[in-house]
Coordinates of C-alpha atoms in Angstrom, one line a residue:
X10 CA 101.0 77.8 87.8
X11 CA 102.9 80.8 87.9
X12 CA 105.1 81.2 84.8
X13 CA 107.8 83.4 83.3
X14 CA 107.7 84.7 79.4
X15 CA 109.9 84.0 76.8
X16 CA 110.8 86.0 74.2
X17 CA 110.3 82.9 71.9
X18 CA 106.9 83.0 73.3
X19 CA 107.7 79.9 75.2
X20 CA 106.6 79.4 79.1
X21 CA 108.9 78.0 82.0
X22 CA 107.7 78.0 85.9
X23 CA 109.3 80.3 88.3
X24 CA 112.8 79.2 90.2
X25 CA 113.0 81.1 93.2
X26 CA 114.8 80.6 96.7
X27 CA 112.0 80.2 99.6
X28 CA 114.1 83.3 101.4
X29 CA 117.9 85.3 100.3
X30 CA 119.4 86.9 103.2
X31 CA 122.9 88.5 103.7
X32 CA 125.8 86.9 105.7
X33 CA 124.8 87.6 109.3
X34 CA 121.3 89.0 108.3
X35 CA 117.6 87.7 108.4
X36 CA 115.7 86.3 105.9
X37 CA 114.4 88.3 103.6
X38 CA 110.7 86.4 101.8
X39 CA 108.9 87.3 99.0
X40 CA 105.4 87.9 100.0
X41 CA 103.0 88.3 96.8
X42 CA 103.4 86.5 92.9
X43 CA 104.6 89.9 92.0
X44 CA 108.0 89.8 94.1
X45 CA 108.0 86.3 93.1
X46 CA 108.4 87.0 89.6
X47 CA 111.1 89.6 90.6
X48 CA 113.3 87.3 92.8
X49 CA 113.0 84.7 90.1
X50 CA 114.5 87.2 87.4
X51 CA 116.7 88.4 89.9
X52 CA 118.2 85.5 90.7
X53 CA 118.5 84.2 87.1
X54 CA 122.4 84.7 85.7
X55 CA 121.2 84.3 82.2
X56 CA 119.2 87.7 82.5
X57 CA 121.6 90.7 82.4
X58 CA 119.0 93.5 82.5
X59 CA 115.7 94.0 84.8
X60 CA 113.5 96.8 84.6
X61 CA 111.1 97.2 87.5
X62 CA 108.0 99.1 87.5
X63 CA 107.0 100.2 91.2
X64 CA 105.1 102.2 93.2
X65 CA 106.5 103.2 97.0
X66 CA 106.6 100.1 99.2
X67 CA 106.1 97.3 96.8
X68 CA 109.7 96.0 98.1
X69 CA 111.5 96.6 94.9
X70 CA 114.6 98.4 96.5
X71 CA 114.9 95.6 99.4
X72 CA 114.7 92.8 97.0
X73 CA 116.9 94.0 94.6
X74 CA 119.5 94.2 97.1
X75 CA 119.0 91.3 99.3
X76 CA 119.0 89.1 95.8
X77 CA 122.6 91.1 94.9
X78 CA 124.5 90.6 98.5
X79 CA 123.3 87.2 98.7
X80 CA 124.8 86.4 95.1
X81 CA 127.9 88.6 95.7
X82 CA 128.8 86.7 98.6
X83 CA 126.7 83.5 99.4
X84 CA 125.5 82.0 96.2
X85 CA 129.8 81.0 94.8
X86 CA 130.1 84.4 94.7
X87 CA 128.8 85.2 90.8
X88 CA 129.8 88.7 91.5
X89 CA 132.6 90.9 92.7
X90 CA 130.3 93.1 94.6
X91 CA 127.4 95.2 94.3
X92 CA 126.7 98.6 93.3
X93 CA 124.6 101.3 94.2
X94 CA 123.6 104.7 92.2
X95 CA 120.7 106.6 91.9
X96 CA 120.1 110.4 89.7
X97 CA 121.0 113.3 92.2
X98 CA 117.4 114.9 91.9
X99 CA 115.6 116.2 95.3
X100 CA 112.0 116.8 95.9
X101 CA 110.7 120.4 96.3
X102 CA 113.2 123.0 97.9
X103 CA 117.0 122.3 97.7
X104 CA 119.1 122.8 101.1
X105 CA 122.4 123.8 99.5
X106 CA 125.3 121.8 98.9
X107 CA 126.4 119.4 101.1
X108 CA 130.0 119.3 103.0
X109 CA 132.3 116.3 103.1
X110 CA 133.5 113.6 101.1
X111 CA 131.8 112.7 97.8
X112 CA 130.5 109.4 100.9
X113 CA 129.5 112.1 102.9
X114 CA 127.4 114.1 99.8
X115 CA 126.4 111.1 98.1
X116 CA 124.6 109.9 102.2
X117 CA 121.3 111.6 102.0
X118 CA 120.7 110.6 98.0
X119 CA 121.0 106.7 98.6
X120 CA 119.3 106.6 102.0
X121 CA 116.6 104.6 100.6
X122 CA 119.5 101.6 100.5
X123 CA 121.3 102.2 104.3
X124 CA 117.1 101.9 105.1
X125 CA 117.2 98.6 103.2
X126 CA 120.5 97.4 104.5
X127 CA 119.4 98.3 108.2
X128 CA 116.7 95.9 107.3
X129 CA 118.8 92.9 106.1
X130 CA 121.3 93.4 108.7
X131 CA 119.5 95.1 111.9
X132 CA 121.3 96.6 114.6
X133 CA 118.8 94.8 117.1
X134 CA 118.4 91.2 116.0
X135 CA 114.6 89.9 116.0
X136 CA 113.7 88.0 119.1
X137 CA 114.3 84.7 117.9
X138 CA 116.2 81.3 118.6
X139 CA 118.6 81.4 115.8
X140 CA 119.7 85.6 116.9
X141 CA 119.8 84.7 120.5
X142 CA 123.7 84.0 120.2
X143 CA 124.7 87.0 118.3
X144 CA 122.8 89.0 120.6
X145 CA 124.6 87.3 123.6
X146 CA 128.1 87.9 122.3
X147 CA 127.2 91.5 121.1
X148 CA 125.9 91.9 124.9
X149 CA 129.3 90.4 126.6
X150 CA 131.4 93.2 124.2
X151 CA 129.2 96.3 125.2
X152 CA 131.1 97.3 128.9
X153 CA 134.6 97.3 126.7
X154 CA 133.4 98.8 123.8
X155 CA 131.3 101.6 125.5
X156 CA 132.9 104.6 124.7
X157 CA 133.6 103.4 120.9
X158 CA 130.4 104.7 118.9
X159 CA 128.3 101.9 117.7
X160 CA 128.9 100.6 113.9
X161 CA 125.9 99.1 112.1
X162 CA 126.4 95.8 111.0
X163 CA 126.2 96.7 107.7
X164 CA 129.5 98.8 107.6
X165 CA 131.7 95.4 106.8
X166 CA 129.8 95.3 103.3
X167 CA 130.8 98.9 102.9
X168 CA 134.7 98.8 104.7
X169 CA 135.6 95.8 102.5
X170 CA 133.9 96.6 98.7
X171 CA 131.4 94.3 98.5
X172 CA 128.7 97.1 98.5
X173 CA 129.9 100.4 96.6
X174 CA 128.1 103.8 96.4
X175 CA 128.3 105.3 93.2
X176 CA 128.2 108.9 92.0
X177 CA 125.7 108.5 88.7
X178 CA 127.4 111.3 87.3
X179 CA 131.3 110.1 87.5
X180 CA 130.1 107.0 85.7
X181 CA 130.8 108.0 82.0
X182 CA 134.0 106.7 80.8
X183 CA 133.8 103.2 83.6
X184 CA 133.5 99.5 82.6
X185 CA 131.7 98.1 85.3
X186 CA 132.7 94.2 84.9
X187 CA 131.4 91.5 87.1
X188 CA 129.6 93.6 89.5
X189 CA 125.5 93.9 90.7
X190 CA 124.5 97.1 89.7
X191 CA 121.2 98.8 90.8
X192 CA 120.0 101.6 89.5
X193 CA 117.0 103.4 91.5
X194 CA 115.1 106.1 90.5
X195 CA 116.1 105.1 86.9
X196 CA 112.6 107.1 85.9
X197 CA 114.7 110.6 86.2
X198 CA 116.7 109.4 83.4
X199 CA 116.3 110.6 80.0
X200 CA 117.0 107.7 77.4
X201 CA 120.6 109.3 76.7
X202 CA 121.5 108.7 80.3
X203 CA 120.2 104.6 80.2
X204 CA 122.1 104.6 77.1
X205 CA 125.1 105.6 78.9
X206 CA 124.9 103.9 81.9
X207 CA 123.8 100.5 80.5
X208 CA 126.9 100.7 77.7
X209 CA 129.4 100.8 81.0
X210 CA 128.4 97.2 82.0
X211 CA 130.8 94.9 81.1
X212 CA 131.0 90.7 80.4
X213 CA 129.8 89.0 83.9
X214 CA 127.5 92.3 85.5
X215 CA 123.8 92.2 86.0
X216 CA 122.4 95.6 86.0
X217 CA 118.6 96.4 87.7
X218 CA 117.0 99.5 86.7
X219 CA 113.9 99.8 89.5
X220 CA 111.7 103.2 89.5
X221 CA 108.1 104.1 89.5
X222 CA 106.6 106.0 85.9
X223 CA 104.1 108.1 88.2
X224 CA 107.0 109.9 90.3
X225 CA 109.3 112.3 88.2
X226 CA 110.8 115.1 89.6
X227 CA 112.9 115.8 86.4
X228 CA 111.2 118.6 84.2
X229 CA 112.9 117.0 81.0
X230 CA 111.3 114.0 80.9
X231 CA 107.4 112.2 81.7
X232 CA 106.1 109.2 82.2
X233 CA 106.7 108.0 79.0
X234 CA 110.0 109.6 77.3
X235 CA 111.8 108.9 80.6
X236 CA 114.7 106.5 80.9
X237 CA 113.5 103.6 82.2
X238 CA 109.8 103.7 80.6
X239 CA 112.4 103.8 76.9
X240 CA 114.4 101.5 78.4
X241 CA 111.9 98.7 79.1
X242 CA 110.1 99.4 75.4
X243 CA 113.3 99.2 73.7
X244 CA 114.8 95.8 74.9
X245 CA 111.2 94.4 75.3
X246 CA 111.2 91.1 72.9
X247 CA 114.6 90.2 73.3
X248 CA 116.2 87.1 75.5
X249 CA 118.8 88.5 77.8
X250 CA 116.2 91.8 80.0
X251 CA 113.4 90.7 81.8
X252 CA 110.5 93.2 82.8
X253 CA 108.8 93.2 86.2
X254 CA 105.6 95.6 87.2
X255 CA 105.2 95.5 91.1
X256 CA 101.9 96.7 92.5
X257 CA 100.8 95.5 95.8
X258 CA 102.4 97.6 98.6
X259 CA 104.0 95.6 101.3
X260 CA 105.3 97.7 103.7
X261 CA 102.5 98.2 106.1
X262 CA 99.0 98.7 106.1
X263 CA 99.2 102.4 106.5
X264 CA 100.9 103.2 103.7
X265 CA 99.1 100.6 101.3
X266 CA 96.2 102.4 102.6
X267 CA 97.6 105.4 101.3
X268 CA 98.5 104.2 98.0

């Protein structure tokens, strides 16, 4: 029977949801024991801290933010929202600076969630019984809506607060209190920067470091004196974090072939 560690060395089995998904969205499953054991520490208010080991496609980014929206807003709302950073480091050549609002800028860096929320909430509706409706009353709005331009069905999350963007380096100085905070790409991170992020959550916030040890792009640290790797090894032993290691890709054949 799959089980979850104690620090007190002490075993309990897994509590999980069969599926999370966001008001309006799809279901959202966990399909291996490794994503299992994720959604169960997600979805556990007595755990403050995750740290998630992943390579690309293991489905840490998706769960991570399926499991927040659905407790931000579903599950007696436990949160006031959810939100979103990630370290403002690109992969080979730089294009420049970026026009715009610090929205605008901050866009192409947390891509990786719009792709995720795109998933919870798609624009096109699966063919299915339960999306037939929605797609029927989105059809019956199209001829008097035509010349708006089409919002994803996302943007109420954004509009009204529940889902925030954050700029990682405006974040010194915050108390981030009763809020879902993910932190991707948290392997760019020297330990000074974990440190300063994870002293900003407050009383009632649940804050998810995810990342993947193998991929740095940050010339300061490796895959072992980065943030998250110090990060996991420093709170390991202790009640309130949990630890997760994801392996199995699950986002298609092609690219678990790859990996």
């Amino acid at each position: 029977m799959p089980a979850r560690l104690y620090a007190e060395r002490s075993v309990c089995k897994l509590a999980f949801p069969d599926s999370l998904k966001a008001p309006g969205g799809i279901p959202i499953r966990p399909r291996n024991l490794e994503q299992q054991f994720f959604l169960d520490a997600l979805m556990d208010d007595s755990i403050s801290l995750i740290t998630c080991y992943g390579k690309a496609g293991t489905g840490k980014t998706l769960l991570s933010t399926v499991a927040a929206i659905y407790q931000a807003t579903v599950a007696n709302s436990l949160y006031d929202g959810v939100s979103i950073s990630r370290p403002i480091i690109g992969v080979g050549k730089e294009i420049g600076f970026l026009p715009g609002t610090l929205e605008e800028k901050m866009n192409p860096w947390l891509q990786p969630y719009y792709d995720a929320l795109e998933v919870l909430l798609p624009t096109n509706p699966p063919k299915e019984p339960q999306f037939e409706r929605k797609r029927q009353r989105k059809k019956s709005k199209e001829p008097a809506e035509r010349g708006d331009p089409i919002q994803k069905p996302y943007q109420k999350l954004l509009d009204s607060g529940i889902v925030e963007i954050e700029a990682f380096c405006f974040i010194r100085g915050r108390s981030i209190a009763r809020r879902f905070f993910i932190l991707d790409e948290a392997q760019q991170l020297t330990p000074h920067e974990v440190k300063t992020v994870i002293t900003r959550i407050s009383e009632g916030s649940k804050i998810v470091l995810i990342g993947d040890p193998a991929q740095i792009d940050n010339p300061y640290v490796d895959s072992r004196s980065n943030g998250l790797v110090y990060c996991a090894n420093r709170m390991r032993g202790q009640a309130i974090p949990a630890h997760v290691r994801l392996t199995k890709g699950e986002r298609s054949e092609l690219a678990a072939d790859l990996l």
